[in-house]
Short mmCIF file of C-alpha atoms in Angstrom, two decimals:
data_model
loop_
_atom_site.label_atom_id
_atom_site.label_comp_id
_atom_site.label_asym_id
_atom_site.label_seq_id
_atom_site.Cartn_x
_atom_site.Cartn_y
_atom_site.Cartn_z
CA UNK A 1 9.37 -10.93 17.46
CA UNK A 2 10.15 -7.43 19.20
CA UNK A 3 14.26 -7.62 18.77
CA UNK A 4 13.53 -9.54 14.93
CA UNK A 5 11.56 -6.50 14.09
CA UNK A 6 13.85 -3.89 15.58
CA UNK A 7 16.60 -5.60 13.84
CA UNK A 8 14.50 -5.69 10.33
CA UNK A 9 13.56 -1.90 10.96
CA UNK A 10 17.65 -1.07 11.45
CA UNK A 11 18.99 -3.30 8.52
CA UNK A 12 16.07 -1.08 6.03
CA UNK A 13 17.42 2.37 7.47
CA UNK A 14 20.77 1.44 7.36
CA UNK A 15 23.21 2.47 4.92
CA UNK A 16 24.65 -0.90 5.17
CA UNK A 17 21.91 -2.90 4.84
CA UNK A 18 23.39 -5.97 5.78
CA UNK A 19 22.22 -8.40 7.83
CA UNK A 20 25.78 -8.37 9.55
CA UNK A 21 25.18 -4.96 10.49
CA UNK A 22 21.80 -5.37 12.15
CA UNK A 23 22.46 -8.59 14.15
CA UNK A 24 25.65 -6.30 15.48
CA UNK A 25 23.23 -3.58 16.09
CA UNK A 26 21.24 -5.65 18.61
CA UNK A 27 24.43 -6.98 20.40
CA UNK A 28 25.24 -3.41 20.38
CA UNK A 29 21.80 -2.49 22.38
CA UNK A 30 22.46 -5.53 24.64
CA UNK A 31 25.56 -4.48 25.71
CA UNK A 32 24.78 -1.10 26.89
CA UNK A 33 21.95 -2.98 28.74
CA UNK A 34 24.09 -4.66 30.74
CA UNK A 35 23.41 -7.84 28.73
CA UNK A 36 25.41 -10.67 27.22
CA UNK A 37 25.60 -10.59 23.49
CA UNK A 38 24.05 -13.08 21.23
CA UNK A 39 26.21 -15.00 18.60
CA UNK A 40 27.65 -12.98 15.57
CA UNK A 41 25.86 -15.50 13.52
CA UNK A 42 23.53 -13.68 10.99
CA UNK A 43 21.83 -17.55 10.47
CA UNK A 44 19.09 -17.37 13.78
CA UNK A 45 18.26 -13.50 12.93
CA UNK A 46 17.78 -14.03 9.04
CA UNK A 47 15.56 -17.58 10.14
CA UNK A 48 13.54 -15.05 12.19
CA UNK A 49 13.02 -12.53 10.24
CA UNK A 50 11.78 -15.02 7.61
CA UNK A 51 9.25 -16.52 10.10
CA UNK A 52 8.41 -13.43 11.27
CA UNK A 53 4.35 -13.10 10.21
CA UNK A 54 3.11 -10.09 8.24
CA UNK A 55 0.11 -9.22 10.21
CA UNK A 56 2.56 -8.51 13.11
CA UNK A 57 4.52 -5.37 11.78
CA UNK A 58 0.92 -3.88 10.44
CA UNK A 59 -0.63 -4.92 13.47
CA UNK A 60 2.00 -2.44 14.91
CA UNK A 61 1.81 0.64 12.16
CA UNK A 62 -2.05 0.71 12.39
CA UNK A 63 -1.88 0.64 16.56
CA UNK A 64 0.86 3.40 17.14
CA UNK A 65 -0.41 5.54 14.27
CA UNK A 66 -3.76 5.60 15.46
CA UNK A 67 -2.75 6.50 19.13
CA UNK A 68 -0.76 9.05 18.13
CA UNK A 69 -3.64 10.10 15.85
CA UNK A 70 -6.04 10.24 19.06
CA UNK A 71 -3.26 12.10 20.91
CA UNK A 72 -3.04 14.58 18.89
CA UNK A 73 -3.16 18.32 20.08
CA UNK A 74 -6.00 20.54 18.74
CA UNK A 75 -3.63 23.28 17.36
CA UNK A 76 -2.28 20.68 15.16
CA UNK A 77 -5.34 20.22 13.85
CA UNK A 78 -6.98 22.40 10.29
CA UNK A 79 -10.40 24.25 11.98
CA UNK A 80 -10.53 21.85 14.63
CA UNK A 81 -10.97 18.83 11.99
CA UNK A 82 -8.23 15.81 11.79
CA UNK A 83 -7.04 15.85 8.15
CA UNK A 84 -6.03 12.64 6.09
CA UNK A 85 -4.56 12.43 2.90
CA UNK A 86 -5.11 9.29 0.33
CA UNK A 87 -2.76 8.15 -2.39
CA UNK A 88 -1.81 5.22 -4.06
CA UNK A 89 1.37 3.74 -5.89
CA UNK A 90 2.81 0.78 -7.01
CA UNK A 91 5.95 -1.35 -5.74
CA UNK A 92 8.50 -4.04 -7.69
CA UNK A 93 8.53 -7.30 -5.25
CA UNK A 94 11.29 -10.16 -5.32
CA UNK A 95 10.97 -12.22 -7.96
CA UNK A 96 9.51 -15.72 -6.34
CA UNK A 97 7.14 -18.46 -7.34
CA UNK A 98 4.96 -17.50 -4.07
CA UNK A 99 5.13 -13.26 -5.56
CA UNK A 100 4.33 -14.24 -9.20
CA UNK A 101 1.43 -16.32 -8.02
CA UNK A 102 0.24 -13.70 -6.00
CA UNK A 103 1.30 -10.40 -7.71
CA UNK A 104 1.45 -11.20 -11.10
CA UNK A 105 4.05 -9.10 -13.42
CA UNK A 106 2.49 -6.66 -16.42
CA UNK A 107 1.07 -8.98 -19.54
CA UNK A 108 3.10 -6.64 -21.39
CA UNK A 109 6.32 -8.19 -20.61
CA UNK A 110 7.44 -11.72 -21.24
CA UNK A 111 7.26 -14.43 -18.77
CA UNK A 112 10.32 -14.66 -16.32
CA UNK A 113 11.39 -11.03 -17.40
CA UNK A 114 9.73 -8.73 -15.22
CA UNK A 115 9.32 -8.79 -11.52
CA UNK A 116 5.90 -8.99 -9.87
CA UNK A 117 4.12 -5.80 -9.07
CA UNK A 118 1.54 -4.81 -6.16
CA UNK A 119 -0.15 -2.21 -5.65
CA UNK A 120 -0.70 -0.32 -2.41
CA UNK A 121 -3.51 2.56 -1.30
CA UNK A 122 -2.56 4.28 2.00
CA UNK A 123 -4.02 6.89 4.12
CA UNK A 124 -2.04 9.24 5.91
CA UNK A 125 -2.93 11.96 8.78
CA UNK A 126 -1.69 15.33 7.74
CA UNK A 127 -1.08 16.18 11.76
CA UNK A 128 1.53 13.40 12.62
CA UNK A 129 2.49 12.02 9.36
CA UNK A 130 1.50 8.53 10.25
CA UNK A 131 0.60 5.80 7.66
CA UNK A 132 -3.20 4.96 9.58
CA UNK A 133 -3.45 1.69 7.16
CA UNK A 134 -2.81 0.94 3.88
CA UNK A 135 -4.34 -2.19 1.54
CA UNK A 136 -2.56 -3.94 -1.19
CA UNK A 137 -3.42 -6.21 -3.87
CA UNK A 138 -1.95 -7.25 -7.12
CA UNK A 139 -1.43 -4.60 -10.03
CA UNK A 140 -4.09 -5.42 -12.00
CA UNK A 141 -7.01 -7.50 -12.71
CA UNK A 142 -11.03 -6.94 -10.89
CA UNK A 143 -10.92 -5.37 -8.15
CA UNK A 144 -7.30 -4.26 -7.61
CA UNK A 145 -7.64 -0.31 -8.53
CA UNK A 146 -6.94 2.19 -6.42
CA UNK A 147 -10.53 3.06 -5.63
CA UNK A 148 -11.23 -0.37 -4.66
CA UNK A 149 -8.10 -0.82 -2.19
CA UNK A 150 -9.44 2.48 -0.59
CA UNK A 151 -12.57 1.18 0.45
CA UNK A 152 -11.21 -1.60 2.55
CA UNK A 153 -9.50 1.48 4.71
CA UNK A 154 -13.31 3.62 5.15
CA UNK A 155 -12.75 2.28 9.17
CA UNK A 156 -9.58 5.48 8.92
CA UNK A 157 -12.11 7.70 8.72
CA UNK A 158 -14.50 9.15 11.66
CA UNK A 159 -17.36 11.67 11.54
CA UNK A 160 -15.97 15.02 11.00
CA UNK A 161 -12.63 14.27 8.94
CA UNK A 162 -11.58 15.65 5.99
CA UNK A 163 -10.34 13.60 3.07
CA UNK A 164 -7.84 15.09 1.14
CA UNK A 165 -6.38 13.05 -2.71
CA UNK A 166 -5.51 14.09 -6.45
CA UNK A 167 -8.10 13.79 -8.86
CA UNK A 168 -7.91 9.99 -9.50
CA UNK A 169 -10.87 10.17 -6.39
CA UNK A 170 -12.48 12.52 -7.91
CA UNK A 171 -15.82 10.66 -8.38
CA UNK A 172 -19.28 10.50 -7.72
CA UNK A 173 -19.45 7.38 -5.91
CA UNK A 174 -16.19 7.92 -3.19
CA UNK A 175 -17.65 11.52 -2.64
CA UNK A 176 -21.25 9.90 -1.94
CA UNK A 177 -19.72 7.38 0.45
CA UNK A 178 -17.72 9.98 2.50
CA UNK A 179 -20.98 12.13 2.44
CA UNK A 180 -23.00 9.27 4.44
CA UNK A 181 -20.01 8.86 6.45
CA UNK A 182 -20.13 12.35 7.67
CA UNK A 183 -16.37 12.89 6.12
CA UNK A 184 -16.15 16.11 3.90
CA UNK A 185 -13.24 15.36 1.09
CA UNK A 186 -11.17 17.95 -0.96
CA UNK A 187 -9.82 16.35 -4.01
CA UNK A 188 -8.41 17.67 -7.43
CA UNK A 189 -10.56 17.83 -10.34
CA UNK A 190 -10.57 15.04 -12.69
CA UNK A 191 -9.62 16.67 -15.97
CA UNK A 192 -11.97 14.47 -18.09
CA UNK A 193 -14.80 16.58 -16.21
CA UNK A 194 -15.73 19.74 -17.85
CA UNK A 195 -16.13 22.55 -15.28
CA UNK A 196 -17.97 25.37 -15.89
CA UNK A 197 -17.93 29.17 -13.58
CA UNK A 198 -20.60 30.39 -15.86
CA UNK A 199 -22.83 27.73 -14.42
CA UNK A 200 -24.51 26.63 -10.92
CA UNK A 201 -24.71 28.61 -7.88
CA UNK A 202 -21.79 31.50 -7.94
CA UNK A 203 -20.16 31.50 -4.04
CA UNK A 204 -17.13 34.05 -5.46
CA UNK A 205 -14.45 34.56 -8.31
CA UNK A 206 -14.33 31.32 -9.69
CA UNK A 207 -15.49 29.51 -6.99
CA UNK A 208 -19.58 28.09 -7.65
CA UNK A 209 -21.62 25.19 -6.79
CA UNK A 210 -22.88 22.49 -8.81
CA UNK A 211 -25.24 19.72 -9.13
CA UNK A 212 -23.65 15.77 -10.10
CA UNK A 213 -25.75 13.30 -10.77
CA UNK A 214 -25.12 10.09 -10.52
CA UNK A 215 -23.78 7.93 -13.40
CA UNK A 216 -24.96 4.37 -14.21
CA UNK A 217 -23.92 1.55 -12.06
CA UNK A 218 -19.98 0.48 -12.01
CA UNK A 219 -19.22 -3.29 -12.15
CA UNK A 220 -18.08 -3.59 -8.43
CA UNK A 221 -21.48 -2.23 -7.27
CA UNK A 222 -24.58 -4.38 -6.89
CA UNK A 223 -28.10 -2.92 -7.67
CA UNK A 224 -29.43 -2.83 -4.23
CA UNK A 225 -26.49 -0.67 -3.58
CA UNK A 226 -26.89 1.34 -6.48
CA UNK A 227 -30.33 2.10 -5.20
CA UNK A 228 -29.45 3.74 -1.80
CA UNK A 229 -26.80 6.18 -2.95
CA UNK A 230 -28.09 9.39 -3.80
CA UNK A 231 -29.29 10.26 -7.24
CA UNK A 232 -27.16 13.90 -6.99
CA UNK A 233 -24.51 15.62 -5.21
CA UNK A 234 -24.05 19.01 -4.24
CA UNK A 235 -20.66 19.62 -5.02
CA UNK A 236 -18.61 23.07 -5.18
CA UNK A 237 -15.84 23.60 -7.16
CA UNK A 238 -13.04 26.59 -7.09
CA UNK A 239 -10.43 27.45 -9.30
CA UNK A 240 -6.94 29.02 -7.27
CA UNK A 241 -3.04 29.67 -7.85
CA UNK A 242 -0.40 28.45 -5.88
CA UNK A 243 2.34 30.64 -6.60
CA UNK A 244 5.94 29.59 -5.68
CA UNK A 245 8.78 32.04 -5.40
CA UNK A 246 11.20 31.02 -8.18
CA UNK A 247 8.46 29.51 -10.11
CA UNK A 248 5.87 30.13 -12.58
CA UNK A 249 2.18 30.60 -10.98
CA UNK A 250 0.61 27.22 -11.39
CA UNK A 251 -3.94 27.16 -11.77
CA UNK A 252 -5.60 23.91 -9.82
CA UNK A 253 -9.09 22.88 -9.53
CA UNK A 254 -10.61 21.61 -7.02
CA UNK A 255 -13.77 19.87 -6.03
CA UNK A 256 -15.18 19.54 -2.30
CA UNK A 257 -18.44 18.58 -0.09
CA UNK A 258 -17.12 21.53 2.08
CA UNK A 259 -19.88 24.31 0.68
CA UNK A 260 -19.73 26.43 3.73
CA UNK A 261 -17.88 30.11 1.81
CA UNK A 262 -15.93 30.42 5.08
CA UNK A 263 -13.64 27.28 3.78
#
C-alpha cells in the first residue's frame, strides 16, 4: 500500500494528473534506486489504488500530524499553549450508486442532476499546519452539522489547548464542553447574539465579562446530560480592529473562556 499511496499522493499534486504520469513517477523512483522498473501498464496501479482501504491514508494523516504536533518546539508555540483551529466545509463527490446512497445530493435539485455532497469538520494545529483529524458525514439530515462532526474529534484536544473557529461555534454547549476539558477556545461572535459593553464586568475599552446561561436542551443531547453541564458560563467578550495596509479597518468580536486581562 506504501508505493499505491505515494503514487495516489503524486497523480493529486500533479499537474498532469494522469494515472500515466504517476505509475511513470514510481518507475522513475525505482530507477534511481537501483531497481528494475515495473510495467508501463497503468491497469495493476489503478486496481490498487481502488483496493486501497480508506482507514489506511487517515490512519497515516492522524499519526504523522500528531507526532509532529508532540515535536513541536516551544517557541512555536502562542504563551506556551499548542493552538488548534476548527472549521468545516463541504465537498462535491463522484457521482456513484455507493456516493448517492451514502452522501445524498441537496433535495433541492432533481434526482440524477446533482452530485452527492459530504461534509467534512477538521482541526488543524496553528504551529505545523497539520490536519490532526477530521470527521465527515453526509450534508444534511440528524446529526450531520458541523457541531456534531466536531465532537467526534474532542480526543485533538489536551488540557491546556486553545481552540480557535468563526462564530458558527460560538455556543453555549461547545464552550461548556471545552471548559470541562480544560481547553480555553477563542471564537467569533455569533451575530444573532446581542452584545452589550455597557453591561457585565468591564476588564478595558470594549472588552467586559459576561454571564450565559444555559439554553434549553438541543435534540442531540439527552437529559441526564443536560443535567451535568453547567447552568452558566463566564464568558468575556472584546471588541478589536484588524487594520490592513491597503484596506479599510475592519471591527470583530470575539468571545473567549480566556478571562485572564493579560490575554
Amino acid at each position: 500500500p506504501i508505493p499505491t499511496l505515494f503514487a495516489f499522493l503524486s497523480q493529486v499534486l500533479s499537474a498532469d494528473g494522469s494515472c500515466q504520469d504517476a505509475v511513470a513517477r514510481v518507475n522513475a523512483d525505482r530507477i534511481a534506486a537501483g531497481e528494475a522498473p515495473t510495467s508501463p501498464d497503468t491497469g495493476a496501479y489503478c486496481k490498487a489504488r481502488k483496493r486501497m482501504p480508506e482507514e489506511f491514508p487517515h490512519a497515516l494523516m492522524t499519526e504523522t500530524a500528531n507526532s509532529m504536533e508532540e515535536a513541536t518546539p516551544v517557541h512555536w508555540l502562542w504563551k506556551e499553549r499548542h493552538v488548534k483551529w476548527m472549521d468545516g466545509s463541504t465537498v462535491i463527490m463522484a457521482d456513484t450508486q455507493e456516493n448517492q446512497a451514502s452522501y445524498p445530493q441537496q433535495g433541492t435539485q432533481k434526482e440524477g442532476v446533482g452530485f452527492p455532497i459530504a461534509r467534512l469538520v477538521a482541526v488543524f494545529s496553528a504551529a505545523t499546519g497539520c490536519v490532526l483529524d477530521l470527521a465527515m458525514g453526509p450534508y444534511s439530515g440528524k446529526g450531520t452539522g458541523e457541531h456534531s462532526l466536531l465532537r467526534q474529534l474532542l480526543h485533538c484536544f489536551q488540557a491546556g489547548d486553545i481552540a480557535v473557529g468563526d462564530a458558527y461555534y460560538s455556543a453555549f454547549f461547545l464552550l461548556a464542553i471545552f471548559k470541562r476539558l480544560d481547553v480555553d477556545a477563542v471564537l467569533r461572535a455569533d451575530g444573532k447574539r446581542r452584545v452589550d459593553f455597557r453591561s457585565g464586568k468591564r476588564i478595558g475599552k470594549k472588552d467586559h465579562e459576561v454571564i450565559w446561561t444555559k439554553p434549553q436542551r438541543p435534540e442531540w443531547m439527552d437529559e441526564e446530560r443536560y443535567r451535568e453541564m453547567p447552568d452558566h458560563l463566564v464568558i468575556r467578550e472584546c471588541s478589536m480592529s484588524i487594520d490592513r495596509p491597503g484596506f479599510r479597518a475592519k471591527k470583530i468580536t470575539l468571545v473567549t473562556t480566556l478571562l485572564d486581562p493579560k490575554y
